Structures are given as structure tokens and as C-alpha cells.
CSV table of N, CA, C and O in Angstrom, one decimal:
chain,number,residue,atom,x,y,z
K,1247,UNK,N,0.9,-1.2,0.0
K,1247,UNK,CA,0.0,0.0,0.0
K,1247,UNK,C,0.9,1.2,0.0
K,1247,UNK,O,1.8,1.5,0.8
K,1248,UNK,N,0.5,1.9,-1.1
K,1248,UNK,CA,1.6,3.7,-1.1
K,1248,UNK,C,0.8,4.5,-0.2
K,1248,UNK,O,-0.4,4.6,-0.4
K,1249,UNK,N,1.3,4.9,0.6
K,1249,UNK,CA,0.9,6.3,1.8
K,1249,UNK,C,0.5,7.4,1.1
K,1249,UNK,O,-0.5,8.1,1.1
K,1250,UNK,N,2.0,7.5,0.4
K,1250,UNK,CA,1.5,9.1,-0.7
K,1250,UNK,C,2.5,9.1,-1.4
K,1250,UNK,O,3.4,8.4,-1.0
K,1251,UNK,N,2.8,10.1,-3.0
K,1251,UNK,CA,4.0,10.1,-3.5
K,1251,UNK,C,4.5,12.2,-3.4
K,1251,UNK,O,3.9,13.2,-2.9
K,1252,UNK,N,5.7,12.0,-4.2
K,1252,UNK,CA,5.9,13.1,-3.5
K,1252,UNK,C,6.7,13.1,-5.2
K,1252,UNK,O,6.5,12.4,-6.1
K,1253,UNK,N,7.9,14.7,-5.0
K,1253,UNK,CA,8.4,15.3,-6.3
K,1253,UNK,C,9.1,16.3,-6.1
K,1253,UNK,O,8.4,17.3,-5.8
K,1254,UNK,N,10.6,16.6,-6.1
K,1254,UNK,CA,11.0,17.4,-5.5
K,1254,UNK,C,10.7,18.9,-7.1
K,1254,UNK,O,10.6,18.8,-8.3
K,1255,UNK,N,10.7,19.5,-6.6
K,1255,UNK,CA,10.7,20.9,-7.8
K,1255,UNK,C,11.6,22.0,-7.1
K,1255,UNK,O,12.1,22.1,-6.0
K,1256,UNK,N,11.6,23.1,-8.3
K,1256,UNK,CA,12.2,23.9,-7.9
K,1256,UNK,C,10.8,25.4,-7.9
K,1256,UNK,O,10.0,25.7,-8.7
K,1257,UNK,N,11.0,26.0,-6.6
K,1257,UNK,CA,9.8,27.3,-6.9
K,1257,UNK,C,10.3,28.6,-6.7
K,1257,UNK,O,10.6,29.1,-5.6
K,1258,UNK,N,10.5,29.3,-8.1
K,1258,UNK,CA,10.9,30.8,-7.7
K,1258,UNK,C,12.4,30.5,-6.7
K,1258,UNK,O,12.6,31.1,-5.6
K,1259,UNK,N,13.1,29.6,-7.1
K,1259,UNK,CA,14.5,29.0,-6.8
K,1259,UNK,C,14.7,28.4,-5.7
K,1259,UNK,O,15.9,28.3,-5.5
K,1260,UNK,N,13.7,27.9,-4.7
K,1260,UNK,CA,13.8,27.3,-3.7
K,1260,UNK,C,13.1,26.2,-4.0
K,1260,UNK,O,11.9,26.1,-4.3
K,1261,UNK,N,14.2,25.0,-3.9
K,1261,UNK,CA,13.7,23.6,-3.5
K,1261,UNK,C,12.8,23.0,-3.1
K,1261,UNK,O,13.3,22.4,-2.2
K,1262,UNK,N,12.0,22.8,-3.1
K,1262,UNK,CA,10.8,21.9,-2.5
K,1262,UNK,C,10.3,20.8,-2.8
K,1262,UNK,O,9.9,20.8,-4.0
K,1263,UNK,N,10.0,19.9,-2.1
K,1263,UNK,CA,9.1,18.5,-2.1
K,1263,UNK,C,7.4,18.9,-2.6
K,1263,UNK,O,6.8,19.8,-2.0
K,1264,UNK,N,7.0,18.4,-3.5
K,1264,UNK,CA,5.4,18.1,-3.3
K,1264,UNK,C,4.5,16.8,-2.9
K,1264,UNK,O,4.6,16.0,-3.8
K,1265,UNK,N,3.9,16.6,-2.3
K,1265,UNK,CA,3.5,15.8,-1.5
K,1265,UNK,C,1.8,15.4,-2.0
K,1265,UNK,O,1.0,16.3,-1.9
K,1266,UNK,N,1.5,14.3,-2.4
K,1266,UNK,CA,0.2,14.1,-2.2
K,1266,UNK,C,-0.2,12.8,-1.5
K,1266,UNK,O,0.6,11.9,-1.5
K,1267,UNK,N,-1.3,12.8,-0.7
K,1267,UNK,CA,-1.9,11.3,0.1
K,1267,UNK,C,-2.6,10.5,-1.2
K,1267,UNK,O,-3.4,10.9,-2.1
K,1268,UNK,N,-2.0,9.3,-0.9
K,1268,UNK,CA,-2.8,8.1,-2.0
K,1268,UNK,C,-3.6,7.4,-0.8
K,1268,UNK,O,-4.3,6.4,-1.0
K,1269,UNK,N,-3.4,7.8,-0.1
K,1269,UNK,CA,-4.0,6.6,1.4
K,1269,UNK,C,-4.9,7.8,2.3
K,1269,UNK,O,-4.5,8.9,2.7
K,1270,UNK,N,-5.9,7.4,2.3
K,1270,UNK,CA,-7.0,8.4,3.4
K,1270,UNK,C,-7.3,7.4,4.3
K,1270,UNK,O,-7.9,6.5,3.9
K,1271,UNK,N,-7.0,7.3,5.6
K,1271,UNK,CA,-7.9,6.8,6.9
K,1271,UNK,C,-9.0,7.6,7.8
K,1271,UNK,O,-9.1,8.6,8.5
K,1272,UNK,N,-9.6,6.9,7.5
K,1272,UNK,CA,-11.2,7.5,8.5
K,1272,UNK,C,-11.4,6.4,9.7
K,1272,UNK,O,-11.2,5.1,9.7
K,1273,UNK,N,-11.7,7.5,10.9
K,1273,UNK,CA,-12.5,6.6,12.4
K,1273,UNK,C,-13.6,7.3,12.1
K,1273,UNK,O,-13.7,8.5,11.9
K,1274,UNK,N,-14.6,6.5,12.1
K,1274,UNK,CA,-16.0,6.9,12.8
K,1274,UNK,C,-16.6,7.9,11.3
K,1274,UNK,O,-17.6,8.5,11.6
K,1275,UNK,N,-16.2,8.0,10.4
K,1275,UNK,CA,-15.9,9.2,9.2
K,1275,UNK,C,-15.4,10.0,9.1
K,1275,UNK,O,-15.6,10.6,8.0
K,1276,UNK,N,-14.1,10.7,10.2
K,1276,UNK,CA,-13.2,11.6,10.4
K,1276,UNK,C,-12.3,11.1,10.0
K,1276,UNK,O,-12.0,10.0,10.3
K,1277,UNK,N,-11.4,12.2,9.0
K,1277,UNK,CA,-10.0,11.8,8.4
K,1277,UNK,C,-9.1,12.0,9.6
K,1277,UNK,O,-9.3,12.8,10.5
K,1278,UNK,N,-8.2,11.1,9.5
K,1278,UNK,CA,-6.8,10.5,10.7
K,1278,UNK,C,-5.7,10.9,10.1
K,1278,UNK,O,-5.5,10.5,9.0
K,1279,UNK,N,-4.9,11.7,10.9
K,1279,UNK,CA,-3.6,12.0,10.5
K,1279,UNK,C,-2.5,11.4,10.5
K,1279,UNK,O,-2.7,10.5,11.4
K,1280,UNK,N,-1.0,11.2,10.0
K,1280,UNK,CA,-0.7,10.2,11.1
K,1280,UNK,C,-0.3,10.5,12.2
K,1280,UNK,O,-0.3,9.4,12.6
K,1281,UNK,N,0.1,11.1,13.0
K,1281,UNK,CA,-0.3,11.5,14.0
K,1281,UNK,C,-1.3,10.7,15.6
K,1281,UNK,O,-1.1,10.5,16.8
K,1282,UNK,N,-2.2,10.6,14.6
K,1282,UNK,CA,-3.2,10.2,15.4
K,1282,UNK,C,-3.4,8.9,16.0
K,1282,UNK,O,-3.2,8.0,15.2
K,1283,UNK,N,-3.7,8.5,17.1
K,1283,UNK,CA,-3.8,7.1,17.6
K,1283,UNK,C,-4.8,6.4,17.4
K,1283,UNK,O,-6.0,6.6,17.1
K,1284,UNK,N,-4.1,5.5,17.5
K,1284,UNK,CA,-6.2,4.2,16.9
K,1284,UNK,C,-6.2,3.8,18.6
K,1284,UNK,O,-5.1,3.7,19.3
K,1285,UNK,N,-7.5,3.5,19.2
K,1285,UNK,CA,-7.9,2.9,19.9
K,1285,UNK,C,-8.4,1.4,19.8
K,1285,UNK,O,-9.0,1.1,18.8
K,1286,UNK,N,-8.2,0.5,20.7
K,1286,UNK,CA,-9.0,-0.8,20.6
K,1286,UNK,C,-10.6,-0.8,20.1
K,1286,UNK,O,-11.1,0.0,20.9
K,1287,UNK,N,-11.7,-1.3,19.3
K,1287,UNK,CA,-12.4,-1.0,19.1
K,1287,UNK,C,-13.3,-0.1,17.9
K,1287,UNK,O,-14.4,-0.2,17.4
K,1288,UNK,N,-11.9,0.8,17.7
K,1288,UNK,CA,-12.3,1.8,16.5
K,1288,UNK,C,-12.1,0.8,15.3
K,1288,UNK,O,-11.4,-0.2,15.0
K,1289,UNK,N,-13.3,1.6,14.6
K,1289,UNK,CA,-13.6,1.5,13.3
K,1289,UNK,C,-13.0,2.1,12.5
K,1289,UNK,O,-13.2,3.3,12.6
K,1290,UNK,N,-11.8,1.6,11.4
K,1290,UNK,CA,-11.1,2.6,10.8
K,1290,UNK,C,-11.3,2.0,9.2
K,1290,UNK,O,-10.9,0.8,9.2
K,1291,UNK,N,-11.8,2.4,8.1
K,1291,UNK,CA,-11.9,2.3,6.9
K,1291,UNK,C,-10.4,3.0,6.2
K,1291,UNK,O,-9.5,3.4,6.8
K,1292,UNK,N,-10.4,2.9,5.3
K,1292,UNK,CA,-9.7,3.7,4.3
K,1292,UNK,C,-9.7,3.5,2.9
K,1292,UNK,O,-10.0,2.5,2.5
K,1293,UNK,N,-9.3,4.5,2.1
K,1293,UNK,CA,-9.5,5.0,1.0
K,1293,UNK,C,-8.1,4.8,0.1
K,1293,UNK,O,-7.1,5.5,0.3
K,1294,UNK,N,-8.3,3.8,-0.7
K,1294,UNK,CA,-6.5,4.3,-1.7
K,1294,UNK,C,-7.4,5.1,-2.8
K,1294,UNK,O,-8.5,4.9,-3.2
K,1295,UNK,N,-6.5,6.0,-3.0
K,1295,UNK,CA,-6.4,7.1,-4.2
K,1295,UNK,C,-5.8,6.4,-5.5
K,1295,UNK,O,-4.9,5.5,-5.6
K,1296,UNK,N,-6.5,7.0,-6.4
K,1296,UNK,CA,-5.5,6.6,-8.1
K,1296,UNK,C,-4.4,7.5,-7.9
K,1296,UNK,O,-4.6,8.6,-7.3
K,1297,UNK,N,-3.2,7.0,-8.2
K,1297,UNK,CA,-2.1,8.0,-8.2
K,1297,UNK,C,-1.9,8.7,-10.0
K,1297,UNK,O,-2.1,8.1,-11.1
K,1298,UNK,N,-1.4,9.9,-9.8
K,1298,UNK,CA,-2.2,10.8,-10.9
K,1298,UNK,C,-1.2,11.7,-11.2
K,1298,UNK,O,-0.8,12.1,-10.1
K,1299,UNK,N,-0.5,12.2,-12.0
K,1299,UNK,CA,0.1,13.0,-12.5
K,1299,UNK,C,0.4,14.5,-11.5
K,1299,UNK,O,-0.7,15.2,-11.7
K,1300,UNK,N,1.1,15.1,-10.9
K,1300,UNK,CA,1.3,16.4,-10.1
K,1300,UNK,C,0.9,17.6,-11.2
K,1300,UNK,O,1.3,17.5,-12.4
K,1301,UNK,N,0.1,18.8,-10.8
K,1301,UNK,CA,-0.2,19.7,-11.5
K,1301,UNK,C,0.5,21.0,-11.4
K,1301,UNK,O,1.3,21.0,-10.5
K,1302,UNK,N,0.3,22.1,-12.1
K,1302,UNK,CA,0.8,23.1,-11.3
K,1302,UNK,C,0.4,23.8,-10.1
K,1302,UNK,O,1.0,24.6,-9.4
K,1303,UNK,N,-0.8,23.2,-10.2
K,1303,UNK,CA,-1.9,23.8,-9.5
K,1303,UNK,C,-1.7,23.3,-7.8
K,1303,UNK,O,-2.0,23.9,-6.8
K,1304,UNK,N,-1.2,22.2,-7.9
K,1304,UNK,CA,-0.7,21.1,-6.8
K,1304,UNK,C,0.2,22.0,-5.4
K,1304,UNK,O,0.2,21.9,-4.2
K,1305,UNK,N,0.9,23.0,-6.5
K,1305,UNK,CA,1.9,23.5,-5.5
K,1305,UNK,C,1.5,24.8,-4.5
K,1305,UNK,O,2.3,25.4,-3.8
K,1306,UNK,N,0.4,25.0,-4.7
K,1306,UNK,CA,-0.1,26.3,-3.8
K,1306,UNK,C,-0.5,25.1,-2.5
K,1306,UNK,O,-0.4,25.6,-1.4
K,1307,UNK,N,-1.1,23.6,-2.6
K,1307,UNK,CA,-0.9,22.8,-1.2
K,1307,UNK,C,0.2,23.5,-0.7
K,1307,UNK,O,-0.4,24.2,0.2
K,1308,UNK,N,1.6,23.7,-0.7
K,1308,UNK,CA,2.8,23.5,-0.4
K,1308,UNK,C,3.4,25.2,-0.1
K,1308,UNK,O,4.2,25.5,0.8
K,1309,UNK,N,2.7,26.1,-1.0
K,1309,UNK,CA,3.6,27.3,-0.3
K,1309,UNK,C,2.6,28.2,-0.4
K,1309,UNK,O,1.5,28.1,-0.9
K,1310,UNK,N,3.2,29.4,0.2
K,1310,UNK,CA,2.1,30.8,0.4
K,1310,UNK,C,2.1,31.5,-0.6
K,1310,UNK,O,3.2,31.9,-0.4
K,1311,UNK,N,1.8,32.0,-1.5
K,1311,UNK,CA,1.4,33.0,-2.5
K,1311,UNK,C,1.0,34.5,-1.8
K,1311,UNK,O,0.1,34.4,-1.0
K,1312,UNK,N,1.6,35.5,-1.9
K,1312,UNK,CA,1.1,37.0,-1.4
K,1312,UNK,C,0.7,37.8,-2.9
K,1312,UNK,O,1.6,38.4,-3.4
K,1313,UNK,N,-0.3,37.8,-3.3
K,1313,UNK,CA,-0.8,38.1,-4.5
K,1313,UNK,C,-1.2,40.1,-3.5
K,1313,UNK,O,-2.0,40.3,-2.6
K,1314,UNK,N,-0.3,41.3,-4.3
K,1314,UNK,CA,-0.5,42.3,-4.4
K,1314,UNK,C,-2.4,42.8,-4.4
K,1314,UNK,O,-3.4,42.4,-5.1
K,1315,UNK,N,-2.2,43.6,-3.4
K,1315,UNK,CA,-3.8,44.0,-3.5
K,1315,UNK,C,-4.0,44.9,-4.3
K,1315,UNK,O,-5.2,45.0,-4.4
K,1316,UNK,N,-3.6,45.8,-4.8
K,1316,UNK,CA,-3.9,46.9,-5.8
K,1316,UNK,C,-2.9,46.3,-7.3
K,1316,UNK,O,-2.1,47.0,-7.8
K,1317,UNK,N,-3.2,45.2,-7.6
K,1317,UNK,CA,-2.2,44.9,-8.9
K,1317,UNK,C,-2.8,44.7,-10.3
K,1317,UNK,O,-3.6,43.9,-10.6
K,1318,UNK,N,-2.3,45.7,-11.1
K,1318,UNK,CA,-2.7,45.7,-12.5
K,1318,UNK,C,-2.3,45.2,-13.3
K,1318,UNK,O,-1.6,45.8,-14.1
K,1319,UNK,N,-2.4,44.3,-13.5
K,1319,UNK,CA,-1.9,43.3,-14.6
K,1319,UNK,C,-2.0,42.1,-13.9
K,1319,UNK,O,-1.9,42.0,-12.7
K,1320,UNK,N,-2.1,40.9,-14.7
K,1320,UNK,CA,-2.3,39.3,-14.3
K,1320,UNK,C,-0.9,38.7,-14.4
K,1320,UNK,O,0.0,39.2,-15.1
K,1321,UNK,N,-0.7,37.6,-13.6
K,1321,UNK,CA,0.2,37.2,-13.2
K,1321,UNK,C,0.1,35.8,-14.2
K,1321,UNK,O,-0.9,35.3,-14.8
K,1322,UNK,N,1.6,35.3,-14.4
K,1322,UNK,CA,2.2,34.8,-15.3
K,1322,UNK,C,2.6,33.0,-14.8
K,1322,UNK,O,3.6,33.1,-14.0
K,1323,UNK,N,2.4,32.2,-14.9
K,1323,UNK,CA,2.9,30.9,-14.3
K,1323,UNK,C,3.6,30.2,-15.4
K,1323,UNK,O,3.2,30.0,-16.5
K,1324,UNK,N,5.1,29.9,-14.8
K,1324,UNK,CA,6.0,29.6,-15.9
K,1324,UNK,C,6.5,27.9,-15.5
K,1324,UNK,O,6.7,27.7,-14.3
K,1325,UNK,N,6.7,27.2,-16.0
K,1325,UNK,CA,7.3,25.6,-16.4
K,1325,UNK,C,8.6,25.8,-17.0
K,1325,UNK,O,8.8,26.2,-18.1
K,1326,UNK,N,9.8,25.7,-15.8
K,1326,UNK,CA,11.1,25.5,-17.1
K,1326,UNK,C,11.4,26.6,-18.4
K,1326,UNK,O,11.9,26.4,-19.5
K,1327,UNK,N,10.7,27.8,-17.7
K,1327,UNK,CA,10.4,29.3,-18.3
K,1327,UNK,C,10.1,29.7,-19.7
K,1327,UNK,O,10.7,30.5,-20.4
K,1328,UNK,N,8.7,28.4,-19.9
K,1328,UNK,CA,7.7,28.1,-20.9
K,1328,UNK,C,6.5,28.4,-19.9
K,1328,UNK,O,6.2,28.0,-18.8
K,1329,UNK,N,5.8,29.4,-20.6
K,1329,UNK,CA,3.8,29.4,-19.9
K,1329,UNK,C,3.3,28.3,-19.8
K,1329,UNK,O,3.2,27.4,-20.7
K,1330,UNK,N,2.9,28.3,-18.4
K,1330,UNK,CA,2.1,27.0,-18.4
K,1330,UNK,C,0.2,27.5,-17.8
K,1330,UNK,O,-0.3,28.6,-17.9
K,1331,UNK,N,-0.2,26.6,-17.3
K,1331,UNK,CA,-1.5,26.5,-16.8
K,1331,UNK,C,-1.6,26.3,-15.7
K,1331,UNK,O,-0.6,26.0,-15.2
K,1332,UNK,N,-2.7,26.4,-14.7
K,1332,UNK,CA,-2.8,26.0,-13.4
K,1332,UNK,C,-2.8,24.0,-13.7
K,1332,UNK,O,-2.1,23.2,-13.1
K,1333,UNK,N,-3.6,23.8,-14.6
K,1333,UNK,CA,-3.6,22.6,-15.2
K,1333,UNK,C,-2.6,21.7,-15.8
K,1333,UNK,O,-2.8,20.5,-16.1
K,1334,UNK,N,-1.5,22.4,-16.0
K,1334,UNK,CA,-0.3,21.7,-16.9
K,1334,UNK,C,0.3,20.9,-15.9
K,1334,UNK,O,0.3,21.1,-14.7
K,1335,UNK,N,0.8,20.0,-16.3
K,1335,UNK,CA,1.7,18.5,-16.0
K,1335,UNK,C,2.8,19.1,-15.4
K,1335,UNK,O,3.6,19.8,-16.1
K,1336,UNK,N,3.2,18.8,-14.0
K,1336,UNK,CA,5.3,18.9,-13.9
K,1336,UNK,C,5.2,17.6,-13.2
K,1336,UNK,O,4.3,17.0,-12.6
K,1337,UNK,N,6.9,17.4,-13.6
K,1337,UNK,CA,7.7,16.6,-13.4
K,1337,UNK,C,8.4,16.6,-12.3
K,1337,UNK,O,8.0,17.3,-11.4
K,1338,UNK,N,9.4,15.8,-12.2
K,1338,UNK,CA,10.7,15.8,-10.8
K,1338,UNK,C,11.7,16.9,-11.9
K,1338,UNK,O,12.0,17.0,-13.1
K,1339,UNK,N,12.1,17.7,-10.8
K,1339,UNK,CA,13.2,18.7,-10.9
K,1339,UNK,C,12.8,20.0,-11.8
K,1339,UNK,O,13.5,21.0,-11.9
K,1340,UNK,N,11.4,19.6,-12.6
K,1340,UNK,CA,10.8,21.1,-13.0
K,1340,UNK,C,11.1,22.4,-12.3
K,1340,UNK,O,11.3,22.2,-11.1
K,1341,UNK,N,11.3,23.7,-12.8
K,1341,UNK,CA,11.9,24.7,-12.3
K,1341,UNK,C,10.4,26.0,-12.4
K,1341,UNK,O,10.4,27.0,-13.1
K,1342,UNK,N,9.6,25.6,-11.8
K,1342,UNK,CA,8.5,26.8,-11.7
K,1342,UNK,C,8.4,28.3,-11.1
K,1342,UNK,O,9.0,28.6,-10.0
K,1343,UNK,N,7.8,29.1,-11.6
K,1343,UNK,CA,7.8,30.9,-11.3
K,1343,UNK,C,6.4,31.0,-11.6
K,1343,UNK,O,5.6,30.5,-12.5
K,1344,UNK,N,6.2,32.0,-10.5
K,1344,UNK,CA,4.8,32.7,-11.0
K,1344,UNK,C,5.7,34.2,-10.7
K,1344,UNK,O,5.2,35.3,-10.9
């Protein structure tokens, strides 16, 4: 069973892992972190995930965005400093900018 997969990238030149869960545990219908303890008794179900291609969109999970409040003009998201999409495909070691 995969827990989750991950992807290291590069963002606006800092390194980073991206991380998604292939594995959901629920007690009682509440998602379980790992973290969390099971007790004797509990009901715990879980969920595997299809594992799926990372998006661009994947990486705002992962870091903070401070989008200007008075800004005129739209902002630009780049792949390996090709335009991409919130939707476009990355890989391991892709080099993304917004």
C-alpha cells in the first residue's frame, strides 16, 4: 500500500518536495492524520487514491502565495520558463515561477 508520492521541484528558486496522500484513513468518518492514535475497538476504513500525475496547481498545497492587492496586470505561471497552466503537468526537478 503507497501512503502518498511526492516530487521534488524547484519554486521561484527554492527547492521543494510536493507531496500528495494516496491513502485516506477514517475513524467513525473523520480523516486520521498520522499523527493520530487508533484505539481498541475503533472503526477505521480507508481509501487508496488513483495516483495521478502532479499539477501546477498542486503546488499552492505546499507554499504561500502574497498576491498584491492593488495589482494591475495578471500574473504569469511559468514551467522551465515556458507558460504553463494552473492545469499543466510537472515533473521531478521542474523549475516553476509565478
Amino acid at each position: 500500500m503507497i501512503l502518498s508520492q511526492s516530487i521534488p521541484v524547484s519554486f521561484n528558486g527554492k527547492q521543494i518536495d510536493l507531496t500528495k496522500n494516496l491513502t485516506e484513513f477514517r475513524r467513525n468518518g473523520q480523516v486520521l492524520s498520522e499523527n493520530d492514535f487508533i484505539n481498541d475497538g475503533d472503526h477505521i476504513e480507508y481509501e487508496q487514491k488513483k495516483m495521478e500525475p502532479f499539477l501546477f496547481q498542486d503546488l499552492f498545497n505546499h507554499v504561500q502565495i502574497n498576491m498584491p492587492e492593488k495589482a494591475t496586470s495578471r500574473f504569469i505561471l511559468l514551467k522551465n520558463n515556458q507558460q504553463t497552466t494552473f492545469f499543466g503537468k510537472i515533473e521531478p526537478g521542474d523549475d516553476l515561477k509565478i
